[in-house]
Coordinates of C-alpha atoms and ligand atoms in Angstrom, one line a residue:
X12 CA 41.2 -6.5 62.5
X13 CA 43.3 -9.3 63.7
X14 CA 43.4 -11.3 61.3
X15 CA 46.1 -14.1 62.9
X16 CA 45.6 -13.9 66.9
X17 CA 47.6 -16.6 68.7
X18 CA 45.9 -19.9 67.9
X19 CA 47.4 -21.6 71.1
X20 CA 46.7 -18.7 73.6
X21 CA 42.9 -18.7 71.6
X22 CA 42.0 -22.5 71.9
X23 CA 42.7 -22.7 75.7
X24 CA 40.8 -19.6 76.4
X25 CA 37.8 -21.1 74.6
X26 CA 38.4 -24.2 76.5
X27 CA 38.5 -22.7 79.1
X28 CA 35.0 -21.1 78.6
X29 CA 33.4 -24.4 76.8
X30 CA 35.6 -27.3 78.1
X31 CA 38.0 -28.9 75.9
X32 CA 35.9 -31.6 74.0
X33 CA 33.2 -28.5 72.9
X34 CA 37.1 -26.9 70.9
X35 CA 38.5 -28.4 67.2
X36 CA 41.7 -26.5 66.4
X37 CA 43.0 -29.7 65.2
X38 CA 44.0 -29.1 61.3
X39 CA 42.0 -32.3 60.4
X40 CA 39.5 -31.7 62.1
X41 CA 38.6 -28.5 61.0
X42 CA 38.7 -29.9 57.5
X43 CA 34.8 -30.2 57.9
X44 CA 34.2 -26.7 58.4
X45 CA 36.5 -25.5 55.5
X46 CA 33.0 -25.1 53.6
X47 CA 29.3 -25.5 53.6
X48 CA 27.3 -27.2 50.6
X49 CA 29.1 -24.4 48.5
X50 CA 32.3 -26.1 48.0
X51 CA 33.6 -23.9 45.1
X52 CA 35.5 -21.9 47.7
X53 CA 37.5 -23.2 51.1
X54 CA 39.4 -22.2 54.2
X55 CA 39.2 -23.5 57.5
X56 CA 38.4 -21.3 60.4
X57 CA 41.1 -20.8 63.4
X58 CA 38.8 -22.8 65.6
X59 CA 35.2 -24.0 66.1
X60 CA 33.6 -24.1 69.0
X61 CA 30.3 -26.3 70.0
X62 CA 28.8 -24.6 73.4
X63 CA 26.1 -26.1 74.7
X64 CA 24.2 -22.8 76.3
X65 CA 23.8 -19.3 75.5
X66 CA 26.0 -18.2 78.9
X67 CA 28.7 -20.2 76.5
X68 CA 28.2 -18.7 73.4
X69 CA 28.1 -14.9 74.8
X70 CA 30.9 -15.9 76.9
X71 CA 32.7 -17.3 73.5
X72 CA 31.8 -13.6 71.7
X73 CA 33.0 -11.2 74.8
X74 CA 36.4 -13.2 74.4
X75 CA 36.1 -12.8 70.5
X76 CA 35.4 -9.1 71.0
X77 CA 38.1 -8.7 73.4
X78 CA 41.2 -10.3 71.5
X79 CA 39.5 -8.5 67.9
X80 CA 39.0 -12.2 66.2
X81 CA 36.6 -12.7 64.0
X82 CA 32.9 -14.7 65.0
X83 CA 31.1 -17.0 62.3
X84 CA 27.6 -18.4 63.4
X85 CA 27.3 -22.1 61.7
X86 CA 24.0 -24.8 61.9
X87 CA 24.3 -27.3 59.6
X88 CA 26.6 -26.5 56.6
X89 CA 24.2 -27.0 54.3
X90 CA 24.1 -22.5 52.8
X91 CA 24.3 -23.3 49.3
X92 CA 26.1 -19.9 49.1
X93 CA 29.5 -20.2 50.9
X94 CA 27.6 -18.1 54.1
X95 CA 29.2 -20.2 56.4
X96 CA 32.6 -19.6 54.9
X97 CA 35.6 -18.6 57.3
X98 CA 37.7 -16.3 55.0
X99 CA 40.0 -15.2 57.1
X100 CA 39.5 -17.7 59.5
X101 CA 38.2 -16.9 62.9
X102 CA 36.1 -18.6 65.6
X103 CA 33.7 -20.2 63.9
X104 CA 30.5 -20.6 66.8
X105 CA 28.4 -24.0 65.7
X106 CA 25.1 -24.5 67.5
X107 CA 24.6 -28.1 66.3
X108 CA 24.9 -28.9 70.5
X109 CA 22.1 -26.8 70.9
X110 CA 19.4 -28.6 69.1
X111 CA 16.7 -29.0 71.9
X112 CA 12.7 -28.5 71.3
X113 CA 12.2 -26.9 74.8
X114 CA 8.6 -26.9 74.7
X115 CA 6.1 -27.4 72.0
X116 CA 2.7 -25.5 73.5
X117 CA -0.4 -26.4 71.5
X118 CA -2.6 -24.0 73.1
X119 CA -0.6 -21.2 71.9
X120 CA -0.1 -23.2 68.9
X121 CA 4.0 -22.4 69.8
X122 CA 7.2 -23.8 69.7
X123 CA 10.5 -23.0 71.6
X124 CA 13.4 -24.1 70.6
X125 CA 16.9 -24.2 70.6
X126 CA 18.6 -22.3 67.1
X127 CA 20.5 -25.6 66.7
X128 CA 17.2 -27.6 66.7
X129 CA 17.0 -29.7 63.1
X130 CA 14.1 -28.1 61.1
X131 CA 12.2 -31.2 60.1
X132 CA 12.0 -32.0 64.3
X133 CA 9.6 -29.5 65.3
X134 CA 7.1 -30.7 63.0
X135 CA 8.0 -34.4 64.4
X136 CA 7.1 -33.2 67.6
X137 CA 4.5 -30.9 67.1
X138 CA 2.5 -33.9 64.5
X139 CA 1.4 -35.2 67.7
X140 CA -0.9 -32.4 68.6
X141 CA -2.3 -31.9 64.7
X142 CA 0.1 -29.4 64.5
X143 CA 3.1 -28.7 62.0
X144 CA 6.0 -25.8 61.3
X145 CA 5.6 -24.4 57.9
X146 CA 8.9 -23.7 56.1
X147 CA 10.3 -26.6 54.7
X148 CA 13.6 -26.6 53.1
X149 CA 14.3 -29.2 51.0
X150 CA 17.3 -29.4 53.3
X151 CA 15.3 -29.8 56.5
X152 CA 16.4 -33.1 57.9
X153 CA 19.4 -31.4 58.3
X154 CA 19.1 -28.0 58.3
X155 CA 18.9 -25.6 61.8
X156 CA 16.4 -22.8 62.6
X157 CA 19.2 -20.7 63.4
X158 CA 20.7 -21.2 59.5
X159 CA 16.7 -20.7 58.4
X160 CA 16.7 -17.4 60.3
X161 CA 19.7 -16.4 59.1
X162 CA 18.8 -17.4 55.1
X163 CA 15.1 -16.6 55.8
X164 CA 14.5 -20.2 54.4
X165 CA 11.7 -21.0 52.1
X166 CA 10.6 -24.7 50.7
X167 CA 8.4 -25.9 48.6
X168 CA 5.3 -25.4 50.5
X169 CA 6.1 -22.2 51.3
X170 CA 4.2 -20.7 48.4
X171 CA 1.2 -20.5 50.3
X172 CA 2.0 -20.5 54.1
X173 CA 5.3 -17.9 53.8
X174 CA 8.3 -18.3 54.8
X175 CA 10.7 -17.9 57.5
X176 CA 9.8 -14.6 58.7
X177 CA 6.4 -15.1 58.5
X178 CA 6.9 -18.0 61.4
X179 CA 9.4 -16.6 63.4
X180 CA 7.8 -14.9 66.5
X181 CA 11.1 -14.0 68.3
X182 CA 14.3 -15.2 69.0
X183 CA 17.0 -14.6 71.2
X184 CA 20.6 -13.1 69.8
X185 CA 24.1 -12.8 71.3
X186 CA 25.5 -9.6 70.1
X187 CA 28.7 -9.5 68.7
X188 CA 30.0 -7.3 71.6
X189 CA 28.7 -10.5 74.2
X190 CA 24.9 -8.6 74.9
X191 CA 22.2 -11.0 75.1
X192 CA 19.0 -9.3 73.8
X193 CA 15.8 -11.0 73.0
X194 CA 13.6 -9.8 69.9
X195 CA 10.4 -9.5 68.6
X196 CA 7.6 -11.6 70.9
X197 CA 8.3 -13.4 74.1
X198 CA 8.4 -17.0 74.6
X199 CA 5.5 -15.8 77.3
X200 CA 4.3 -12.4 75.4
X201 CA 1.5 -11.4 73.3
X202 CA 1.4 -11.9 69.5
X203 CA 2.5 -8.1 69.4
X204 CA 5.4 -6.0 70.2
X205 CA 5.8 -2.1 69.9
X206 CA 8.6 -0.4 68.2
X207 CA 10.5 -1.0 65.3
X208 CA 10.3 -4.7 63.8
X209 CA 14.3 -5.6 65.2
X210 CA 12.8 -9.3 64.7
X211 CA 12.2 -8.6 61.1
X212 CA 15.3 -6.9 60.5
X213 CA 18.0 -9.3 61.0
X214 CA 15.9 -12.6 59.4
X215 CA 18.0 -12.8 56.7
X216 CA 21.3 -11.0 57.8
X217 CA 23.4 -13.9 56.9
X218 CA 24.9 -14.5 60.4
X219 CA 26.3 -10.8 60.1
X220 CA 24.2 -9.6 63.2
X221 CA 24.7 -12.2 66.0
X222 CA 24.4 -15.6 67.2
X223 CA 21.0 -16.3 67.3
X224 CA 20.5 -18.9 70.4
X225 CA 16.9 -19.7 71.1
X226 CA 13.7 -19.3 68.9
X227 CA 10.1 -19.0 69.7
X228 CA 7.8 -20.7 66.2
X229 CA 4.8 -20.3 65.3
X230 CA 3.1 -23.7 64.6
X231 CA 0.0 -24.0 62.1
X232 CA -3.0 -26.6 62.0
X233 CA -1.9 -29.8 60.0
X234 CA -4.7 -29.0 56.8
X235 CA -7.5 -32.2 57.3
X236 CA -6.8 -33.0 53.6
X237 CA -4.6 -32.8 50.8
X238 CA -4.4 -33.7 46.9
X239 CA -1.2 -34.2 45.4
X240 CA -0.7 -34.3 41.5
X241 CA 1.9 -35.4 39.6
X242 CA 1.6 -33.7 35.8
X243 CA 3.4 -34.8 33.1
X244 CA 4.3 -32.6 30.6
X245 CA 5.8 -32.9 27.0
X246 CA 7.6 -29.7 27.3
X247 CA 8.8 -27.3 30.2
X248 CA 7.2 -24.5 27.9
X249 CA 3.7 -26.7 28.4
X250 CA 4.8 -26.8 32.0
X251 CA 4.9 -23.3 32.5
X252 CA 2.0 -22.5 30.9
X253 CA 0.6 -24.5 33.4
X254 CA 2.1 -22.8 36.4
X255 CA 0.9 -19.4 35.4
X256 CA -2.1 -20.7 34.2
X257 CA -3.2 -22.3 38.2
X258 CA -1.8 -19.3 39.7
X259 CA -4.3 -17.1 37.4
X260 CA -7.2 -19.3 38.0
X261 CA -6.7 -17.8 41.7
X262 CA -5.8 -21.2 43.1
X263 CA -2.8 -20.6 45.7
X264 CA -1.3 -24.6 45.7
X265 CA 0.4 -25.6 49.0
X266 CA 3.5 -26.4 46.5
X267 CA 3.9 -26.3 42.7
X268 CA 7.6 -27.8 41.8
X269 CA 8.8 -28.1 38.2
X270 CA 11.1 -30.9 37.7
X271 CA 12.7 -31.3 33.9
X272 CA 14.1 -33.9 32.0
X273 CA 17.5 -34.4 32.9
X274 CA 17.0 -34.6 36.8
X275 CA 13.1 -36.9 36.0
X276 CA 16.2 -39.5 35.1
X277 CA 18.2 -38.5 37.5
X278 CA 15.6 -39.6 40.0
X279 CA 14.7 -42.3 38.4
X280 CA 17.9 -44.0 38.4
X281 CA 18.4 -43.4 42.4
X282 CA 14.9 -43.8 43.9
X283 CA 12.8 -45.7 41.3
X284 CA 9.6 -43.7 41.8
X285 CA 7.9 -44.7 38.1
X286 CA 8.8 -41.0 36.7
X287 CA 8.3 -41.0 32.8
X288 CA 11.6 -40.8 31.5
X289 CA 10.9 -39.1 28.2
X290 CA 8.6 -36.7 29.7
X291 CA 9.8 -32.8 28.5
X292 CA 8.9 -32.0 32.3
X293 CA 6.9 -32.6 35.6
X294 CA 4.8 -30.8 37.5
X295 CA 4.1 -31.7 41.4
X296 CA 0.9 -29.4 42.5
X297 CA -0.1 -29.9 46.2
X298 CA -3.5 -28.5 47.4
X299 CA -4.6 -28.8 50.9
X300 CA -7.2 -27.2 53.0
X301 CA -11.3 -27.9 53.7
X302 CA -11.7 -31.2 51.9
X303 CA -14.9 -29.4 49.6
X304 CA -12.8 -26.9 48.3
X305 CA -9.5 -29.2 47.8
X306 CA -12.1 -31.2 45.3
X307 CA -13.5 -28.0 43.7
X308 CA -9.8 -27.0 43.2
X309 CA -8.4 -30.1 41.7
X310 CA -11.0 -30.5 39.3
X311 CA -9.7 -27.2 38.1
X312 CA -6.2 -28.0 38.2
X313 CA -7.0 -30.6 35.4
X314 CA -8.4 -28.5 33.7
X315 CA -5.7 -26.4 33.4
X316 CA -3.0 -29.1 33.0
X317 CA -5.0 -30.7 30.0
X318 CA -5.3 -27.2 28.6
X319 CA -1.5 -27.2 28.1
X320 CA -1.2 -30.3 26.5
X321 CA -0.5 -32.3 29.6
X322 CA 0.2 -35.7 28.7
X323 CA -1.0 -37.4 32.4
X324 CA -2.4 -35.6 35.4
X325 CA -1.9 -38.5 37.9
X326 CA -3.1 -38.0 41.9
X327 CA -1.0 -39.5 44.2
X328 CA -3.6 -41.9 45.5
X329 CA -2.5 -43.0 49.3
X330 CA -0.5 -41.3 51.5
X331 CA 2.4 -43.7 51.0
X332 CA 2.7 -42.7 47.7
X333 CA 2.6 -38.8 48.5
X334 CA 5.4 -39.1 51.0
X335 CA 7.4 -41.1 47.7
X336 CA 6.9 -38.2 45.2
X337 CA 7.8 -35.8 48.2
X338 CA 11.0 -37.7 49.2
X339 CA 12.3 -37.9 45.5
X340 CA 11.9 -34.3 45.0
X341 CA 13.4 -33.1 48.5
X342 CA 16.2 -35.6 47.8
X343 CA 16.9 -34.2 44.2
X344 CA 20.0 -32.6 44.7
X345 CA 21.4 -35.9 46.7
X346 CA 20.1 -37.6 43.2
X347 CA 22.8 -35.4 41.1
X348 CA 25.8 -37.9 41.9
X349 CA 24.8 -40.0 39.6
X350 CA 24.7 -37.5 36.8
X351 CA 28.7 -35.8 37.9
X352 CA 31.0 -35.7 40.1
X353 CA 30.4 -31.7 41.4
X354 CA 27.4 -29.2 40.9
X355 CA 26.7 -25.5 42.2
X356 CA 23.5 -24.7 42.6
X357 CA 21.8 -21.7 41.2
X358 CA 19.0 -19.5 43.2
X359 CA 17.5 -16.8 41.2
X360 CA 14.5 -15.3 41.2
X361 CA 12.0 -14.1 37.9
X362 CA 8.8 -13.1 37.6
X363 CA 6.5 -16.2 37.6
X364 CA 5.2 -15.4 33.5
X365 CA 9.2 -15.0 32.2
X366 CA 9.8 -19.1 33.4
X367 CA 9.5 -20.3 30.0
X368 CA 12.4 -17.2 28.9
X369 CA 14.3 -17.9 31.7
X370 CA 14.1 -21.8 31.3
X371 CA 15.3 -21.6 27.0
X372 CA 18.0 -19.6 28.3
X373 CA 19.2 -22.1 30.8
X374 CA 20.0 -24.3 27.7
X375 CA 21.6 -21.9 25.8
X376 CA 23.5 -21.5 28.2
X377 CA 24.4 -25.2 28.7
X378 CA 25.1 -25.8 24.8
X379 CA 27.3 -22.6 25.1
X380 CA 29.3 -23.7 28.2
X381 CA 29.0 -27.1 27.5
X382 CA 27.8 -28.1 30.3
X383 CA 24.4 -30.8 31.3
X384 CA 22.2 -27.9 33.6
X385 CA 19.2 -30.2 35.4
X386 CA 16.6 -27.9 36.9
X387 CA 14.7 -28.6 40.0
X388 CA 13.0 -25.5 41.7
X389 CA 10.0 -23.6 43.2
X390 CA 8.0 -23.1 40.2
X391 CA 5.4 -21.3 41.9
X392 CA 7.2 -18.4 43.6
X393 CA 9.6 -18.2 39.8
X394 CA 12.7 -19.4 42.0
X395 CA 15.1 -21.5 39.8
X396 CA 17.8 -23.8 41.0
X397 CA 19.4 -24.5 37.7
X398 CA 22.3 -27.2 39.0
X399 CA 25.4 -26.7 36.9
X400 CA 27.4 -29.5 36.5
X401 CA 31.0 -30.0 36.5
X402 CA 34.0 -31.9 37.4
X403 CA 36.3 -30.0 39.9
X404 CA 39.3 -31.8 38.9
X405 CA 39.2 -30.5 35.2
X406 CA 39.8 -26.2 35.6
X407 CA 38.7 -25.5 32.4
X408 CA 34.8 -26.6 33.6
X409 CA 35.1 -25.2 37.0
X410 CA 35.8 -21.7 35.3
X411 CA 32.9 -22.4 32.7
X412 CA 30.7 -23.7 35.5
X413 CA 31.1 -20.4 37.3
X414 CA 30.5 -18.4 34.0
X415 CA 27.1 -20.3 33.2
X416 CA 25.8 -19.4 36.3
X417 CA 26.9 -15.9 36.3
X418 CA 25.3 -15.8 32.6
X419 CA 21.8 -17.1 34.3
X420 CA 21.8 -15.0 37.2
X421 CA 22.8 -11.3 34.8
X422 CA 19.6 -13.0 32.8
X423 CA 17.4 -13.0 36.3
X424 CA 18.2 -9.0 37.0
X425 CA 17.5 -8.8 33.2
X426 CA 14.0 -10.0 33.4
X427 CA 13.2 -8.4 36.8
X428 CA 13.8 -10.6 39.0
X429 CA 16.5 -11.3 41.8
X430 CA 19.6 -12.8 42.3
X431 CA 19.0 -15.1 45.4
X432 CA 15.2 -16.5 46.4
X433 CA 16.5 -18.0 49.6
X434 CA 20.1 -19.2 49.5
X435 CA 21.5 -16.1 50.0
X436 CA 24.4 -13.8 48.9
X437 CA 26.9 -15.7 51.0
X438 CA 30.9 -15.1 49.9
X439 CA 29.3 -16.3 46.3
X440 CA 27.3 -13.8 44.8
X441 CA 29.1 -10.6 45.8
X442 CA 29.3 -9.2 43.0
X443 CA 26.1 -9.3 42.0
X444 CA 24.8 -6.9 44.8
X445 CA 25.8 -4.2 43.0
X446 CA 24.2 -4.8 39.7
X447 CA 20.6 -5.5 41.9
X448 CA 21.0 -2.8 44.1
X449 CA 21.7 1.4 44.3
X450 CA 24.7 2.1 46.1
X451 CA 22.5 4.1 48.5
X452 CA 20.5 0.9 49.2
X453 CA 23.7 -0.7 49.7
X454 CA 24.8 2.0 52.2
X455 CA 21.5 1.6 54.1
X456 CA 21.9 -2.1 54.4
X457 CA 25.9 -1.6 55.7
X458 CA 24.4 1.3 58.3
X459 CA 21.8 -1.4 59.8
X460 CA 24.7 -4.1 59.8
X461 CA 26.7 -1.2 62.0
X462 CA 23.7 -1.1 64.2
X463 CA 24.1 -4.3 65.2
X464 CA 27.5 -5.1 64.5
X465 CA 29.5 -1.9 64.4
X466 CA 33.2 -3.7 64.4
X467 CA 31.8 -5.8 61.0
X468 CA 33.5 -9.0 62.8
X469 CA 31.0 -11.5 63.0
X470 CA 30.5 -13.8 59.8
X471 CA 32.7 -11.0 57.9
X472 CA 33.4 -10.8 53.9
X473 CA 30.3 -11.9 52.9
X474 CA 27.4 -10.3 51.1
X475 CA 29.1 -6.6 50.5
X476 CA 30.8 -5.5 47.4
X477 CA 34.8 -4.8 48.1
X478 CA 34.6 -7.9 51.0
X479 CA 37.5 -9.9 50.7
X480 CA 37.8 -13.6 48.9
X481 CA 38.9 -16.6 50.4
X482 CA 40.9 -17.5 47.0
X483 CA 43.1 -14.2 47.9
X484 CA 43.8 -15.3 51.2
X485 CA 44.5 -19.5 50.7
X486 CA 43.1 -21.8 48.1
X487 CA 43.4 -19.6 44.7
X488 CA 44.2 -22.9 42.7
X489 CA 40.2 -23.6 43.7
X490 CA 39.1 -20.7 41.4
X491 CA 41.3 -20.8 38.2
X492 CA 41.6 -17.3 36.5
Ligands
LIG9 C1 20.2 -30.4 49.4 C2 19.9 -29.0 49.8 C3 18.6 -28.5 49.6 C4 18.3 -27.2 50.0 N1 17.0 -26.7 49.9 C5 16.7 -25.5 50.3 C6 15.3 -25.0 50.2 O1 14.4 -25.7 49.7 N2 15.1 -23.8 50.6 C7 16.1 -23.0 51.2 O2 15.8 -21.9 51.6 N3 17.3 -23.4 51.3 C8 17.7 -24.6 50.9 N4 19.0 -25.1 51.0 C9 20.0 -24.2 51.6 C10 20.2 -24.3 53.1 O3 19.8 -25.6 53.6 C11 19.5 -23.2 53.9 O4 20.1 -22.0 53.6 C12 19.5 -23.4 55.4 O5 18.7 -22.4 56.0 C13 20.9 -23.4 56.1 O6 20.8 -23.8 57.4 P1 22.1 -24.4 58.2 O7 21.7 -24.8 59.5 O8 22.7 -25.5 57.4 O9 22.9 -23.1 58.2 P2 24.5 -22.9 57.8 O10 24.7 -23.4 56.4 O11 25.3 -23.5 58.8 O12 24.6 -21.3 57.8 C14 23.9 -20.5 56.9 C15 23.9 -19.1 57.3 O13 23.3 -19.0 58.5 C16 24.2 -18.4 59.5 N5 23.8 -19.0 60.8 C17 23.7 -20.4 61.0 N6 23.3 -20.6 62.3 C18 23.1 -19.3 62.8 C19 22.8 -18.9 64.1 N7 22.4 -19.7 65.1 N8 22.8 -17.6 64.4 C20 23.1 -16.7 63.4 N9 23.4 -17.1 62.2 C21 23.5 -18.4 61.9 C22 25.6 -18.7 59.0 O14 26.5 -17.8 59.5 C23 25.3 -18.6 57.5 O15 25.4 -17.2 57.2 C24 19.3 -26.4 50.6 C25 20.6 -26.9 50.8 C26 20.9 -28.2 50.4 C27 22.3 -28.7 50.6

C-alpha cells in the first residue's frame, strides 16, 4: 500500500473530480478530522473530500483505487471508537454534503435518503405524517445514517423497536474498486429480496466495505400514547433489580435507561431538571403503545419499582416535561464537562441479570485507578457506558484511564457478554477481538471483508488484530507507555 502518494498531484486530481471548495488538504484545516469523539488517538488524513453526489464519490474511489491510496468513509465524527480514524492517512470521503431527505413516502411508510442525512431529521420530517424512524442515538442531532449503518446504531428506544438493521431496507454502496451496487430492497421494490442478505452483511462493517451513498428507511407509526417514569432509586443494586424484574414481568418498555449518582449531579448542575441529588440511582422507563394496555403496564411497573425499595416512581405528567427528562439524558455525555476536563466512553455488553456485578465492579475499579467513573447507559439491553474520567494533560491518568476501561471490558467477556453494544471496534478496541472471538471466526469475518474489499484500503487498521496504530505512525506522546 502507498502509504505517502504525492499530496499535491492527489489534491488537484480530487479537485479536479469535486471542485476545489469540496478539497481540505490545508494542515489546519484538516485538524478537525484528526479524530472523531474518540480523541485518545490522532492523525490527520492526506485529504478530505465533501462530494456532493454519488457520480463524485465513485469517481473519488476509482482515483483512490488507481493511485493505491487509502479511502475512509466519515458522517459526523461522533464513533466513540476512533472508526473514523485516518491512521495512515489517506482520503478521508465525508458525506456531510449529502444530507438530503429525498422523499419521505407515507404510504409505503418509507424514507429515502441521502447517507449524509442527520438522524434526528427524518423523524422531523416524517412527524408530519404520524410517522417516526426508530433508532435513536443519543447522538442523533448529529449523527448520519451512513455512520448508523456503518456502527449499526442503537438508542435508547431501541430495546423494543430494534435497531439499525432492523430499519434499513437497502442502501446504495460505492465499492472500493469505484462500482456502484445497490443492496437489499429498492427504493421502488418489494419488502423482499432473494439471495443472500448483502444488506445485512455490511450493517456494521465499520466503513471497511464502501461508501454507502443513499438509504431507503423504514418508517413506523408514532405510538397514540406513551407513559414516561422517572424511578428513583436508593441504590443501583435496587435499580437493577428493577430492570430485570420489568423485563421478567414480560413488559418490553420503549426505553429503560439507568442513570447513577455521579452523572444525576452531573445533570443537575447543567440542565436543572429537579433530579434528586442523593438518589443511589435513576431509572427512566418509557411505555408506549394502545393507550389500555400502556395503563395495565404502568400500574405494573410500580409495582415492580416499589418492590425494590424505590424511593419515588414519578410520571412525567405533560409532554413538556417528557421531552425534559429525554433531553437531559440524550445530552448526558455533553453534561460530563462539568465533572473533567476528558472522558472515554465505555460500550460493553452483559447479560441483563449480571448489571448489579458488572456495576460493583465499575467502582472497584474507579477506587483502584483512582479515577470518578459516571454511568449512563441502556439498561434494558445490559449495555454499559461507564465514562472514565481523566485529564489528558496529566500521562499518568491517561494510562490509568485506558487500564480501567480495559479492566471493565476483560470483566464484560468474563460475565458473557461483549465488548462493544453499538460503538463499535473502531482503532480502540483491537485487541479485544481476539479474546471475544476464535481465530476461525476472525478469518471468516477478514474473508467477507475481502469480498467486498479485497485490497483492505478503505477505512484500513481498524477492527482486526495485527492492524497498525496511529501512535506507531505520529502522535505516540498521546498514548504514554
Ligand atoms: C454524545 C454521544 C452519544 C452517542 N450515543 C450513541 C447511542 O446512543 N447509540 C449509538 O449506537 N451510538 C452512539 N454514539 C456513537 C455515534 O454517534 C454512532 O456510532 C454514530 O452512528 C456515528 O455516526 P457518524 O455519522 O458520526 O459516523 P462517523 O463517526 O463519522 O463514522 C463512524 C463509522 O461509520 C463509517 N461511516 C460513516 N459514514 C459512512 C458512510 N456513508 N458509508 C460507509 N461508512 C461510513 C466510518 O468510516 C466509521 O467507521 C454516541 C456518540 C456521542 C458523541
Amino acid at each position: 500500500m502507498n502509504c505517502k502518494p504525492n499530496k499535491e498531484q492527489l489534491t488537484r486530481r480530487l479537485a479536479e473530480i469535486v471542485g476545489d471548495d469540496a478539497v481540505l488538504a490545508d494542515k489546519r484545516e484538516l485538524v478537525v478530522y484528526e479524530c472523531d469523539a474518540y480523541t485518545l488517538q490522532r492523525n490527520p488524513p492526506t485529504a478530505v473530500v465533501l462530494p456532493r453526489s454519488t457520480q463524485e464519490v465513485a469517481a473519488v474511489v476509482r482515483l483512490c483505487a488507481e493511485l493505491d491510496v487509502p479511502i475512509i468513509p466519515r458522517g459526523a465524527g461522533t464513533s466513540l471508537s476512533g472508526a473514523v480514524l485516518a491512521v495512515d492517512g489517506g482520503v478521508m470521503i465525508a458525506l456531510t454534503r449529502m444530507n438530503r431527505v429525498l422523499k419521505i413516502d407515507p404510504r409505503n411508510r418509507r424514507a429515502l435518503v441521502e447517507a449524509g442525512c442527520v438522524n434526528a431529521w427524518i423523524t422531523r420530517d416524517a412527524s408530519a405524517h404520524g410517522l417516526f424512524y426508530a433508532p435513536d442515538p443519543s447522538s442523533q442531532t448529529a449523527c448520519t445514517i451512513g455512520g448508523n449503518i456503518a456502527t449499526n446504531s442503537g438508542g435508547p428506544h431501541t430495546l423494543k423497536n430494534g435497531v439499525t438493521t432492523n430499519h434499513v431496507l437497502g442502501y446504495e454502496m460505492v465499492l472500493p474498486d469505484g462500482t456502484i451496487e445497490w443492496l437489499g430492497v429498492e427504493p421502488d421494490g418489494g419488502e423482499e429480496v432473494a439471495g443472500f442478505d448483502l444488506r445485512g452483511a455490511a450493517i456494521g462493517s465499520e466503513g471497511m466495505f464502501g461508501v454507502v451513498t443513499t438509504v431507503l428507511v423504514r418508517l413506523m407509526k408514532t405510538p397514540p400514547a406513551f407513559k414516561t417514569f422517572l424511578c428513583v432509586f436508593e441504590s443501583v443494586d435496587d435499580a437493577s433489580q428493577a430492570v430485570s424484574g420489568i423485563i421478567a414481568a414480560g413488559i418490553v418498555p420503549a426505553a429503560l435507561e439507568m442513570m447513577d449518582q455521579l452523572i444525576t449531579q452531573a445533570l443537575e448542575e447543567a440542565y436543572h431538571f429537579g433530579f434528586p441529588l442523593d438518589a443511589g440511582a435513576l431509572l427512566i422507563v418509557e411505555l408506549d403503545g394502545l393507550a389500555k394496555g400502556v395503563e395495565q403496564q404502568a400500574k405494573q411497573v410500580d409495582e415492580i419499582c416499589n418492590r425494590n425499595n424505590a424511593r419515588e416512581v414519578r410520571l412525567a405528567a405533560a409532554a413538556a416535561e417528557r421531552a425534559a427528562l429525554w433531553k437531559c439524558r440524550k445530552r448526558a455525555f455533553g453534561a460530563i464537562g462539568r465533572l473533567s476536563p476528558n472522558y472515554v466512553t465505555q460500550d460493553g455488553v452483559v447479560p441483563r441479570s449480571k448489571l448489579p456485578v458488572i456495576m460493583r465492579f465499575i467502582r472497584t475499579v474507579s477506587d483502584k485507578y483512582e479515577l470518578r467513573i459516571p454511568n449512563v447507559f441502556h439498561a434494558g439491553d445490559g449495555n454499559i457506558h461507564p465514562l472514565i474520567l481523566y485529564d489528558e494533560r496529566e500521562p499518568s491518568q491517561v494510562k490509568r484511564a485506558l487500564q480501567a476501561g480495559h479492566d471493565i471490558l476483560d470483566k464484560c467477556i468474563e460475565l458473557g457478554g461483549s465488548v462493544t453494544g453499538e460503538h463499535g471496534i473502531g482503532a480502540e478496541k483491537i485487541d479485544f477481538m481476539a479474546k471475544q472471538f476464535s481465530k476461525d471466526d476472525l478469518d471468516a469475518m477478514q474473508q467477507l471483508r475481502r469480498v467486498f474489499d479485497p485490497d483492505k484500503r478503505c477505512n484500513p487498521h481498524k477492527m482486526f488484530p495485527g492492524a497498525k496504530r496511529c501512535a506507531e505512525f505520529a502522535q505516540k506522546k498521546q498514548i504514554p507507555a
